[in-house]
Amino acid sequence: MKQREGRPGQKKTSGSSGESRRNDRTGLPPKPVARPAAVREAAVPVAVERPLMTRSGERPVERVPVILESLGAGDFHLIDSGNGEKLEQYGPYRIIRPEAQALWRPSLPAHVWEKVDAVFTGDTDEEGSGRWRFPEDALGETWPLNLLGVDFLGRFTSFRHVGVFPEQIVHWSWMKEQVEKAGRPLKVLNLFGYTGVASLVAAAAGAEVTHVDASKKAIGWARENQALGRMEKLPIRWICEDAMKFILREERRGSQYDIILTDPPKFGRGPNGEVWHLFEHLPLMLDVCREILSPKAVGLVLTAYSIRASFYSIHELMRETMRGAGGVVESGELVIREAGTDGKTPGRALSTSLFSRWVPK
């Protein structure tokens, strides 16, 4: 299903991509108006499913709560936040975007917030669209950025996102380290891969990558990013398909992966109209992901955005899914810490998402 796209091309998901925090991530249209059940069932394809596996054995050891924090990296840092907004630096541009969790007042004076290159305005709902206002000069649609040594394009999208979710840097850095020290080419599956930054980081580190997103726009953007960094020869399969359908087929084929990243949206649609609801489909998605983990798997990472839930909900689901597999499940929140105008002055921590990660030890 499509992945988010509040990222332009953001994914949407029908169990396949990320889309709610990303409905913005997907460029998906707003949710359709409710119709009678009979009509819905006839019009909305449903991905082929299977029963959940019956798991036995002890649940993995737990580490909670775990807070994975970033002060910024590469061309990004959070300058300040407050009054329902965040002030960020993306390469040469300083931008303002809505942020509902910034309940406090800004730390920096008004003149700092006034000297910006772009401001997202209009519909501030995560599933709504809006527009960008450019206080000074009109800016082009795209501009180059770099994170973890990977070049990619930032883009002003109508869903407020700019093509990367920098809080994910903590997962990408962990993945990069695992790939580099493995001593063998690890196989990485990136579900709801959006614009491909994580896939490029993994491939550049030496992994064989399969990138899945249901949005053609997201896949196209990812290929642009690959070309920008002259990384066309890296071993990456770009798959435009519903995520759930893809992993169910991989399970039937006996395919296996050493690292799986899954970043599903709260709600999304696949390329053929498949519908994804996080609370309904996540248990099966994780269950299938466990089945396609290799015997020497390095990790299974889940990130969840824009949901009304505690991290404990996905933590306990992950522990049940990995029952009998040993290892450790660590869960908590991803946060970005304000870094001031210089990118080095720590301030308040802004929570961005929930996560749960299984590792073998």
Tab-separated table of N, CA and C in Angstrom, residues 160-267:
chain	number	residue	atom	x	y	z
A	160	ARG	N	3.494	19.155	3.692
A	160	ARG	CA	4.402	19.717	4.691
A	160	ARG	C	5.765	19.063	4.805
A	161	HIS	N	5.932	17.832	4.325
A	161	HIS	CA	7.222	17.160	4.448
A	161	HIS	C	8.171	17.586	3.341
A	162	VAL	N	9.450	17.326	3.554
A	162	VAL	CA	10.456	17.766	2.579
A	162	VAL	C	11.291	16.611	2.041
A	163	GLY	N	10.851	15.358	2.286
A	163	GLY	CA	11.542	14.224	1.674
A	163	GLY	C	12.397	13.394	2.589
A	164	VAL	N	12.472	13.750	3.856
A	164	VAL	CA	13.251	12.966	4.806
A	164	VAL	C	12.648	13.170	6.189
A	165	PHE	N	12.732	12.125	7.018
A	165	PHE	CA	12.284	12.211	8.393
A	165	PHE	C	13.528	12.080	9.263
A	166	PRO	N	14.139	13.203	9.619
A	166	PRO	CA	15.457	13.181	10.256
A	166	PRO	C	15.535	12.452	11.579
A	167	GLU	N	14.404	12.287	12.263
A	167	GLU	CA	14.450	11.521	13.511
A	167	GLU	C	14.856	10.069	13.276
A	168	GLN	N	14.698	9.607	12.030
A	168	GLN	CA	15.061	8.238	11.688
A	168	GLN	C	16.578	8.039	11.613
A	169	ILE	N	17.323	9.110	11.709
A	169	ILE	CA	18.780	9.020	11.641
A	169	ILE	C	19.308	8.025	12.664
A	170	VAL	N	18.681	7.961	13.826
A	170	VAL	CA	19.168	7.041	14.867
A	170	VAL	C	19.053	5.589	14.412
A	171	HIS	N	17.971	5.250	13.713
A	171	HIS	CA	17.830	3.888	13.179
A	171	HIS	C	18.802	3.656	12.031
A	172	TRP	N	18.965	4.662	11.176
A	172	TRP	CA	19.847	4.501	10.024
A	172	TRP	C	21.302	4.360	10.456
A	173	SER	N	21.697	5.109	11.478
A	173	SER	CA	23.071	4.997	11.988
A	173	SER	C	23.316	3.613	12.568
A	174	TRP	N	22.320	3.103	13.298
A	174	TRP	CA	22.415	1.747	13.859
A	174	TRP	C	22.538	0.728	12.730
A	175	MET	N	21.699	0.854	11.719
A	175	MET	CA	21.713	-0.073	10.580
A	175	MET	C	23.053	-0.008	9.852
A	176	LYS	N	23.549	1.189	9.608
A	176	LYS	CA	24.818	1.371	8.921
A	176	LYS	C	25.946	0.656	9.677
A	177	GLU	N	25.948	0.789	10.985
A	177	GLU	CA	26.974	0.137	11.807
A	177	GLU	C	26.884	-1.374	11.713
A	178	GLN	N	25.645	-1.896	11.760
A	178	GLN	CA	25.465	-3.347	11.671
A	178	GLN	C	25.954	-3.894	10.333
A	179	VAL	N	25.649	-3.187	9.259
A	179	VAL	CA	26.051	-3.626	7.921
A	179	VAL	C	27.570	-3.606	7.785
A	180	GLU	N	28.179	-2.533	8.269
A	180	GLU	CA	29.622	-2.380	8.101
A	180	GLU	C	30.425	-3.399	8.906
A	181	LYS	N	29.905	-3.837	10.040
A	181	LYS	CA	30.674	-4.764	10.871
A	181	LYS	C	30.279	-6.226	10.684
A	182	ALA	N	29.339	-6.487	9.792
A	182	ALA	CA	28.816	-7.848	9.632
A	182	ALA	C	29.828	-8.820	9.038
A	183	GLY	N	30.709	-8.324	8.181
A	183	GLY	CA	31.672	-9.216	7.548
A	183	GLY	C	31.072	-10.016	6.421
A	184	ARG	N	29.864	-9.686	6.032
A	184	ARG	CA	29.166	-10.338	4.922
A	184	ARG	C	28.120	-9.359	4.411
A	185	PRO	N	27.684	-9.497	3.159
A	185	PRO	CA	26.644	-8.593	2.646
A	185	PRO	C	25.299	-8.910	3.304
A	186	LEU	N	24.807	-8.023	4.118
A	186	LEU	CA	23.497	-8.231	4.737
A	186	LEU	C	22.392	-7.877	3.752
A	187	LYS	N	21.275	-8.602	3.869
A	187	LYS	CA	20.107	-8.292	3.047
A	187	LYS	C	19.150	-7.438	3.882
A	188	VAL	N	18.836	-6.258	3.363
A	188	VAL	CA	17.986	-5.307	4.073
A	188	VAL	C	16.692	-5.108	3.308
A	189	LEU	N	15.571	-5.172	4.024
A	189	LEU	CA	14.252	-4.898	3.453
A	189	LEU	C	13.739	-3.605	4.080
A	190	ASN	N	13.446	-2.629	3.243
A	190	ASN	CA	12.950	-1.334	3.703
A	190	ASN	C	11.506	-1.179	3.252
A	191	LEU	N	10.574	-1.422	4.164
A	191	LEU	CA	9.143	-1.342	3.845
A	191	LEU	C	8.638	0.071	4.105
A	192	PHE	N	7.827	0.580	3.193
A	192	PHE	CA	7.343	1.948	3.262
A	192	PHE	C	8.569	2.854	3.158
A	193	GLY	N	9.388	2.562	2.161
A	193	GLY	CA	10.708	3.187	2.069
A	193	GLY	C	10.735	4.640	1.671
A	194	TYR	N	9.615	5.193	1.247
A	194	TYR	CA	9.510	6.609	0.905
A	194	TYR	C	10.540	7.028	-0.136
A	195	THR	N	11.349	8.031	0.168
A	195	THR	CA	12.247	8.584	-0.854
A	195	THR	C	13.612	7.914	-0.889
A	196	GLY	N	13.784	6.826	-0.162
A	196	GLY	CA	14.957	5.990	-0.327
A	196	GLY	C	16.229	6.367	0.398
A	197	VAL	N	16.192	7.337	1.301
A	197	VAL	CA	17.418	7.727	1.983
A	197	VAL	C	17.980	6.566	2.801
A	198	ALA	N	17.112	5.875	3.553
A	198	ALA	CA	17.575	4.733	4.348
A	198	ALA	C	18.128	3.633	3.458
A	199	SER	N	17.495	3.401	2.326
A	199	SER	CA	17.963	2.365	1.402
A	199	SER	C	19.335	2.697	0.846
A	200	LEU	N	19.558	3.962	0.542
A	200	LEU	CA	20.854	4.383	0.017
A	200	LEU	C	21.939	4.299	1.091
A	201	VAL	N	21.591	4.642	2.331
A	201	VAL	CA	22.549	4.525	3.436
A	201	VAL	C	22.969	3.067	3.602
A	202	ALA	N	21.988	2.158	3.580
A	202	ALA	CA	22.285	0.735	3.753
A	202	ALA	C	23.134	0.193	2.607
A	203	ALA	N	22.766	0.543	1.382
A	203	ALA	CA	23.498	0.038	0.218
A	203	ALA	C	24.918	0.593	0.175
A	204	ALA	N	25.075	1.871	0.533
A	204	ALA	CA	26.404	2.471	0.534
A	204	ALA	C	27.306	1.812	1.572
A	205	ALA	N	26.687	1.273	2.636
A	205	ALA	CA	27.456	0.598	3.682
A	205	ALA	C	27.827	-0.823	3.296
A	206	GLY	N	27.213	-1.351	2.214
A	206	GLY	CA	27.551	-2.687	1.751
A	206	GLY	C	26.423	-3.686	1.749
A	207	ALA	N	25.193	-3.250	2.003
A	207	ALA	CA	24.057	-4.167	2.052
A	207	ALA	C	23.421	-4.351	0.673
A	208	GLU	N	22.699	-5.469	0.525
A	208	GLU	CA	21.842	-5.697	-0.639
A	208	GLU	C	20.436	-5.299	-0.204
A	209	VAL	N	19.851	-4.320	-0.872
A	209	VAL	CA	18.636	-3.684	-0.374
A	209	VAL	C	17.430	-3.929	-1.268
A	210	THR	N	16.293	-4.205	-0.628
A	210	THR	CA	15.006	-4.241	-1.316
A	210	THR	C	14.152	-3.138	-0.713
A	211	HIS	N	13.765	-2.206	-1.543
A	211	HIS	CA	13.021	-1.013	-1.119
A	211	HIS	C	11.591	-1.134	-1.646
A	212	VAL	N	10.609	-1.072	-0.753
A	212	VAL	CA	9.205	-1.240	-1.151
A	212	VAL	C	8.392	-0.018	-0.752
A	213	ASP	N	7.668	0.543	-1.706
A	213	ASP	CA	6.751	1.641	-1.427
A	213	ASP	C	5.637	1.587	-2.469
A	214	ALA	N	4.428	1.877	-2.039
A	214	ALA	CA	3.310	1.777	-2.960
A	214	ALA	C	3.110	3.026	-3.800
A	215	SER	N	3.861	4.068	-3.520
A	215	SER	CA	3.715	5.322	-4.262
A	215	SER	C	4.711	5.405	-5.412
A	216	LYS	N	4.192	5.558	-6.628
A	216	LYS	CA	5.071	5.719	-7.787
A	216	LYS	C	5.898	6.995	-7.660
A	217	LYS	N	5.299	8.034	-7.080
A	217	LYS	CA	6.021	9.286	-6.901
A	217	LYS	C	7.198	9.091	-5.963
A	218	ALA	N	6.983	8.335	-4.884
A	218	ALA	CA	8.059	8.095	-3.924
A	218	ALA	C	9.189	7.300	-4.567
A	219	ILE	N	8.835	6.276	-5.337
A	219	ILE	CA	9.853	5.474	-6.013
A	219	ILE	C	10.630	6.323	-7.015
A	220	GLY	N	9.918	7.176	-7.741
A	220	GLY	CA	10.589	8.055	-8.690
A	220	GLY	C	11.553	9.002	-7.997
A	221	TRP	N	11.138	9.529	-6.875
A	221	TRP	CA	11.983	10.436	-6.095
A	221	TRP	C	13.215	9.681	-5.593
A	222	ALA	N	12.999	8.445	-5.116
A	222	ALA	CA	14.111	7.631	-4.621
A	222	ALA	C	15.147	7.402	-5.723
A	223	ARG	N	14.678	7.145	-6.932
A	223	ARG	CA	15.609	6.938	-8.050
A	223	ARG	C	16.356	8.237	-8.379
A	224	GLU	N	15.666	9.375	-8.248
A	224	GLU	CA	16.343	10.658	-8.444
A	224	GLU	C	17.473	10.807	-7.420
A	225	ASN	N	17.168	10.430	-6.174
A	225	ASN	CA	18.183	10.527	-5.120
A	225	ASN	C	19.377	9.623	-5.415
A	226	GLN	N	19.089	8.431	-5.925
A	226	GLN	CA	20.167	7.502	-6.266
A	226	GLN	C	21.050	8.097	-7.364
A	227	ALA	N	20.423	8.702	-8.354
A	227	ALA	CA	21.181	9.299	-9.459
A	227	ALA	C	21.979	10.511	-8.992
A	228	LEU	N	21.386	11.309	-8.086
A	228	LEU	CA	22.060	12.498	-7.579
A	228	LEU	C	23.386	12.138	-6.922
A	229	GLY	N	23.388	11.033	-6.181
A	229	GLY	CA	24.603	10.614	-5.500
A	229	GLY	C	25.484	9.699	-6.324
A	230	ARG	N	25.141	9.536	-7.600
A	230	ARG	CA	25.888	8.648	-8.492
A	230	ARG	C	26.026	7.257	-7.870
A	231	MET	N	24.903	6.737	-7.397
A	231	MET	CA	24.891	5.450	-6.717
A	231	MET	C	24.091	4.408	-7.491
A	232	GLU	N	24.004	4.610	-8.816
A	232	GLU	CA	23.180	3.714	-9.635
A	232	GLU	C	23.653	2.262	-9.610
A	233	LYS	N	24.921	2.036	-9.338
A	233	LYS	CA	25.437	0.670	-9.357
A	233	LYS	C	25.248	-0.065	-8.027
A	234	LEU	N	24.731	0.618	-7.043
A	234	LEU	CA	24.509	-0.051	-5.756
A	234	LEU	C	23.391	-1.084	-5.887
A	235	PRO	N	23.476	-2.198	-5.154
A	235	PRO	CA	22.477	-3.272	-5.268
A	235	PRO	C	21.174	-2.950	-4.540
A	236	ILE	N	20.300	-2.205	-5.228
A	236	ILE	CA	18.999	-1.847	-4.658
A	236	ILE	C	17.900	-2.262	-5.630
A	237	ARG	N	16.925	-2.991	-5.120
A	237	ARG	CA	15.710	-3.294	-5.908
A	237	ARG	C	14.643	-2.296	-5.488
A	238	TRP	N	14.121	-1.543	-6.453
A	238	TRP	CA	13.059	-0.586	-6.166
A	238	TRP	C	11.725	-1.242	-6.537
A	239	ILE	N	10.879	-1.495	-5.546
A	239	ILE	CA	9.619	-2.208	-5.773
A	239	ILE	C	8.441	-1.280	-5.475
A	240	CYS	N	7.619	-1.007	-6.492
A	240	CYS	CA	6.410	-0.208	-6.292
A	240	CYS	C	5.237	-1.169	-6.125
A	241	GLU	N	4.878	-1.440	-4.902
A	241	GLU	CA	3.832	-2.432	-4.625
A	241	GLU	C	3.289	-2.251	-3.218
A	242	ASP	N	2.128	-2.807	-2.993
A	242	ASP	CA	1.551	-2.831	-1.660
A	242	ASP	C	2.485	-3.644	-0.749
A	243	ALA	N	2.841	-3.084	0.388
A	243	ALA	CA	3.815	-3.733	1.276
A	243	ALA	C	3.342	-5.091	1.772
A	244	MET	N	2.079	-5.172	2.177
A	244	MET	CA	1.578	-6.434	2.705
A	244	MET	C	1.595	-7.531	1.643
A	245	LYS	N	1.160	-7.187	0.456
A	245	LYS	CA	1.175	-8.180	-0.626
A	245	LYS	C	2.596	-8.650	-0.902
A	246	PHE	N	3.525	-7.708	-0.861
A	246	PHE	CA	4.906	-8.055	-1.160
A	246	PHE	C	5.474	-9.032	-0.134
A	247	ILE	N	5.297	-8.743	1.152
A	247	ILE	CA	5.918	-9.616	2.152
A	247	ILE	C	5.223	-10.972	2.232
A	248	LEU	N	3.920	-11.026	1.948
A	248	LEU	CA	3.237	-12.318	1.931
A	248	LEU	C	3.792	-13.188	0.788
A	249	ARG	N	4.071	-12.555	-0.342
A	249	ARG	CA	4.649	-13.295	-1.455
A	249	ARG	C	6.081	-13.735	-1.128
A	250	GLU	N	6.842	-12.870	-0.470
A	250	GLU	CA	8.197	-13.228	-0.072
A	250	GLU	C	8.185	-14.396	0.908
A	251	GLU	N	7.191	-14.432	1.769
A	251	GLU	CA	7.072	-15.545	2.716
A	251	GLU	C	6.819	-16.854	1.971
A	252	ARG	N	5.931	-16.816	0.987
A	252	ARG	CA	5.637	-18.029	0.211
A	252	ARG	C	6.865	-18.489	-0.572
A	253	ARG	N	7.673	-17.544	-1.006
A	253	ARG	CA	8.871	-17.876	-1.783
A	253	ARG	C	10.020	-18.366	-0.902
A	254	GLY	N	9.913	-18.131	0.391
A	254	GLY	CA	11.005	-18.510	1.282
A	254	GLY	C	12.130	-17.484	1.309
A	255	SER	N	11.855	-16.265	0.877
A	255	SER	CA	12.868	-15.209	0.904
A	255	SER	C	13.178	-14.812	2.340
A	256	GLN	N	14.406	-14.388	2.585
A	256	GLN	CA	14.814	-14.012	3.940
A	256	GLN	C	15.667	-12.753	3.923
A	257	TYR	N	15.573	-11.999	5.019
A	257	TYR	CA	16.310	-10.748	5.158
A	257	TYR	C	16.969	-10.688	6.537
A	258	ASP	N	18.109	-10.001	6.592
A	258	ASP	CA	18.846	-9.878	7.843
A	258	ASP	C	18.395	-8.683	8.681
A	259	ILE	N	17.971	-7.632	8.020
A	259	ILE	CA	17.432	-6.450	8.693
A	259	ILE	C	16.154	-6.042	7.978
A	260	ILE	N	15.106	-5.792	8.747
A	260	ILE	CA	13.859	-5.285	8.171
A	260	ILE	C	13.513	-3.978	8.872
A	261	LEU	N	13.341	-2.921	8.078
A	261	LEU	CA	12.848	-1.644	8.570
A	261	LEU	C	11.411	-1.509	8.101
A	262	THR	N	10.504	-1.227	9.013
A	262	THR	CA	9.118	-1.026	8.590
A	262	THR	C	8.582	0.245	9.248
A	263	ASP	N	8.074	1.116	8.433
A	263	ASP	CA	7.690	2.458	8.864
A	263	ASP	C	6.283	2.772	8.352
A	264	PRO	N	5.286	1.990	8.796
A	264	PRO	CA	3.935	2.123	8.233
A	264	PRO	C	3.196	3.367	8.692
A	265	PRO	N	2.270	3.829	7.866
A	265	PRO	CA	1.444	4.968	8.238
A	265	PRO	C	0.268	4.498	9.073
A	266	LYS	N	-0.452	5.456	9.592
A	266	LYS	CA	-1.662	5.135	10.346
A	266	LYS	C	-2.746	4.641	9.394
A	267	PHE	N	-2.811	5.269	8.241
A	267	PHE	CA	-3.808	4.899	7.233
A	267	PHE	C	-3.186	5.086	5.856
